[in-house]
């Protein structure tokens, strides 16, 4: 038996499949979908509204609090009309104002200061005015941003943007 050539045997491959990479990819996909679902959810701010007063069936904290409510109507061509109380019987009648330091800002400061003093006398300190901002469809976006800036500058804590107009308010904006 001399030098006989050895038979070369083929190497048998393992029949096991290594799934380590597949597990990593699946975890990455799961994380990706979880993040995208979380980011796609709409973000909303919680809004707490006062209850209707059962005696007089009105909003805004009940009966006799019209002096706390100031309404600002925004129209086209930088038109701004404000009034205090209910439009039918306003405490401060509707009047057209300008944006800025000598216009609506001054009015907001005066109304808020007097309301803070009044509420402090009643034993409820820190309750300033509530401003209802009503931008019309003709109002431009800049005016809405300007009035929100005025709320911040005047330190008005409670305000709401409402897009519902009464017929009287629509007539008021259309006049002049």
PDB file of C-alpha atoms in Angstrom, residues 3 35 56 84 133 167 174:
ATOM      1  CA  UNK A   3       0.986   6.024  -1.421  1.00  0.00           C
ATOM      2  CA  UNK A  35     -42.284  55.411  16.676  1.00  0.00           C
ATOM      3  CA  UNK A  56     -79.884  81.467  33.963  1.00  0.00           C
ATOM      4  CA  UNK A  84     -67.535  93.826  26.781  1.00  0.00           C
ATOM      5  CA  UNK A 133     -61.600  85.966  19.827  1.00  0.00           C
ATOM      6  CA  UNK A 167     -76.246  87.530  13.080  1.00  0.00           C
ATOM      7  CA  UNK A 174     -70.111  94.316   7.784  1.00  0.00           C
TER       8      UNK A 174
END
